[in-house]
Amino acid sequence: MYRYDSIDQQIINERVAQYRGQIERNLAGTLSDDELRPLRLQNGLYIQRHGPMLRIAIPYGQLAAAQLRKLAEISRRYDRSIGHFTTRQNMQLNWPKFEETPEILGELATVEMHAVQTSGNCIRNITTDEFAGIAPDELTDPRPWCEVLRQWSTFHPEFAFLPRKFKIAVNAAAEDRAVIRAHDVGLEVIRDEAGELGVRVFAGGGLGRTPVIGKIVREFLPRKHLLSYLDALLRVYNRYGRRDNMYKARIKILVNALGVEEFSRQVEEEWSFLKDGPTTLTDDEFERIAAHFAPPAYETLPADNAAFLGAIASDKAFAAWVRRSVHAHKVSGYAAVTLSLKAPGAAPGDITDVQMEAVADLADRYSFGELRVSHEQNVVLTDVRKLDLYEVWKAARAHALATPNIGLLTDMICCPGGDLCALANARSIPIADAINKKFDDLDYIHDIGDISLNISGCMNSCGHHHVANIGILGVDKNSEEWYQITVGGQQGNTTTIGKVIGPSFYAEEVPQVIEALINVYLEQRTPSERFIDTFDRLGVEPFKERAYAGRDKRRPVKSANTVEETAHV
Amino acid sequence: MSKIIKNDRIVDDTWQVLKLAEGETAETVALPATPSLLPLAVWLARKDEILASNASFGVWLESGEGPETLAGDLDHFALIGVNFPKFADGRSYSTARLLRERYNYRGEIRAIGDVLQDQLFYMKRCGIDAFAVRADKDIEAALAGLRDFSETYQAAVDQPQPLFRRRAA
Ligand code: SF4
């Protein structure tokens, strides 16, 4: 993975000093809360429902074991021994003390980490495929591209105060695992006919209040032009994106207002002045960065391992885990492993300090000391020998990291929601918990098979509910928590926005509604169909009908709990 | 006399910024006799009159205005203001870069409006070389904002070569 040189380190150290000064001035009264707000946000610090929340950057989801150990230590020392992985592959600490945040950033800097631009109206953390570098279906490793972009976007002087946040994702595999079409800019690494590497550029995608699938603004951009082209694109957005209404300020609104042809034309025109300038990426620089991502020292191993196959045959629980959690690797004899952070009873994406240390140990022992965070809020060991999988499973299971539910109903993406997030309309963790309780039979969940269920506590859509097969969105009606349900969303190459099935539901109704939707699928599916395939064949109607069937009987009397909760919202 | 930061130092300054008050129009507003930054609309409406007068003048650009309409006139100005109505409105960063990099403007570019310590570094990188720090702020303290970082990744006005072209192998 990328390691800092002395200059990278110095820049991050200076950032810590700058931030420390800002907090000191705020406490001394010479920097107002309003003036501090955008500054602290660009250092990941939110002021939340219960107090501050610090969002730590994990560039493109890559972590070294030593960094995860540092996160464990920080969570213990400065928080409540727990961290939360987000859909942007970052980690959030929910209980830090405001005054201690400079210390935390100082600690992070000692392991080449930071919280730079994890919030605010600037270019955010770049995200990519959690299997980058090892996926059999990838054209090339996207991580060097991401690191090039990380450096370019870090403290970009022109784009620190954009109309709104700006998210970039990169995919270099046949199957898009980075949801690039739901980003402000999505980059798909491809080759042109001549074999040259470059990117197809999507722009104007995004979830939130107005979900939009990104449109192609350039079919092919040679690698060397990556940064100058993005400078041009961001400049058009910075100058002409709306600033009068924060709900209309994302680039998707600009792209739609101009039309994609006109937007592309303006970007091309701006780019014509910047193209071939000093920002043109050199092969030397790309190679310098790519060298950091050279493959580890793999052993030469047979594709299959007798002990591994034997364990699958003799241990049903292990076999179930392998089926869901073990993924193909481009190198013979190796596999990638997803450690589930979706154990029943745990908040999706949460990881304790003890689990962090356990994962770090597993990475050190079995996966060349590195790991990834997935946008589905799980942790991935990318380079495990198949012959070690049984040991990895046993160790993971001892730390509740081996729930065999990856890609299944209970592998929910879920934002922190109203329990923690100040922007929430409704809570999301209790919904995840209720669904977990309803669907607590693993065999049943395996029978339902591949499905995605995502929960967002408000329209900001951090939980990516629009692109889930079943999406749940918290809405606020007269200060009560309600949940709107969408069906038929998908991520990947066929990214689709789910359809709202109708009026929203009470929290207590949600698990039954999910069950109703699942039942339509189970009754109607053909042997080869996944939930989404059945949905695509039947359309929304039968699902809608079942979800609302007998609704009046289900509708609960307003519970005391709901009343109490609304009091402090 | 008010003070500004110019070329990394605090200096006295006599320039005024003319803003159209309610009911005033670019065509009718009285042109000040003292050195003044004029609104773009005033310049566009009354070029000949302004050029014929003896007063020192420059033009200031609102964050949404951009430099395009001034492109042919830049030789007339020793000073152009770029306004930050709120510091979180980042359009004038692009304006400043365009003035320097596209239109090769070599005179002073002055940040006016909500100009604060923590944005000075970015402003400087974009080619702004004078800073009318908001009057209620300590300008001595703000000066430190120009030195927050000793190295930068991107090409910009203050350093036209990106770090990757300068990094020792
Ligand atoms: S979706 Fe809304 S409630 Fe959930 S984390 Fe994002 S802003 Fe908060």
Tab-separated table of C-alpha atoms and ligand atoms in Angstrom, chain A residues 46 48-49 53 55 84 92 165 414-428 455-465 473-474, ligand 1:
chain	number	residue	atom	x	y	z
A	46	TYR	CA	-19.264	16.993	13.167
A	48	GLN	CA	-23.911	15.585	16.489
A	49	ARG	CA	-26.941	14.775	18.513
A	53	MET	CA	-18.425	12.792	15.862
A	55	ARG	CA	-14.889	10.779	10.733
A	84	HIS	CA	-18.167	2.544	12.908
A	92	GLN	CA	-16.489	7.243	12.555
A	165	LYS	CA	-19.714	17.876	-1.238
A	414	CYS	CA	-27.138	0.873	7.640
A	415	CYS	CA	-26.272	4.441	8.542
A	416	PRO	CA	-26.016	5.506	12.198
A	417	GLY	CA	-29.417	7.205	11.933
A	418	GLY	CA	-31.303	8.945	14.679
A	419	ASP	CA	-29.492	7.321	17.547
A	420	LEU	CA	-26.402	9.336	16.701
A	421	CYS	CA	-26.753	11.498	13.620
A	422	ALA	CA	-28.047	15.041	14.045
A	423	LEU	CA	-29.483	15.118	10.534
A	424	ALA	CA	-31.606	12.000	10.911
A	425	ASN	CA	-35.356	11.900	10.490
A	426	ALA	CA	-35.596	8.506	12.078
A	427	ARG	CA	-33.511	5.838	13.717
A	428	SER	CA	-32.028	3.134	11.563
A	455	ILE	CA	-31.249	1.602	5.516
A	456	SER	CA	-30.806	5.381	5.619
A	457	GLY	CA	-32.062	7.554	8.464
A	458	CYS	CA	-32.771	10.483	6.164
A	459	MET	CA	-32.683	11.710	2.580
A	460	ASN	CA	-28.940	12.217	2.721
A	461	SER	CA	-28.907	8.513	1.904
A	462	CYS	CA	-25.637	7.578	3.560
A	463	GLY	CA	-27.060	4.063	3.732
A	464	HIS	CA	-27.407	3.911	-0.099
A	465	HIS	CA	-31.018	2.763	0.247
A	473	LEU	CA	-35.632	5.372	4.346
A	474	GLY	CA	-36.467	7.151	7.577
C	1	SF4	S1	-28.517	9.063	5.965
C	1	SF4	FE1	-29.126	10.802	7.225
C	1	SF4	S2	-29.384	9.893	9.255
C	1	SF4	FE2	-28.161	8.474	8.096
C	1	SF4	S3	-26.058	9.055	8.580
C	1	SF4	FE3	-26.632	10.073	6.656
C	1	SF4	S4	-27.284	12.069	7.343
C	1	SF4	FE4	-27.319	10.772	9.166
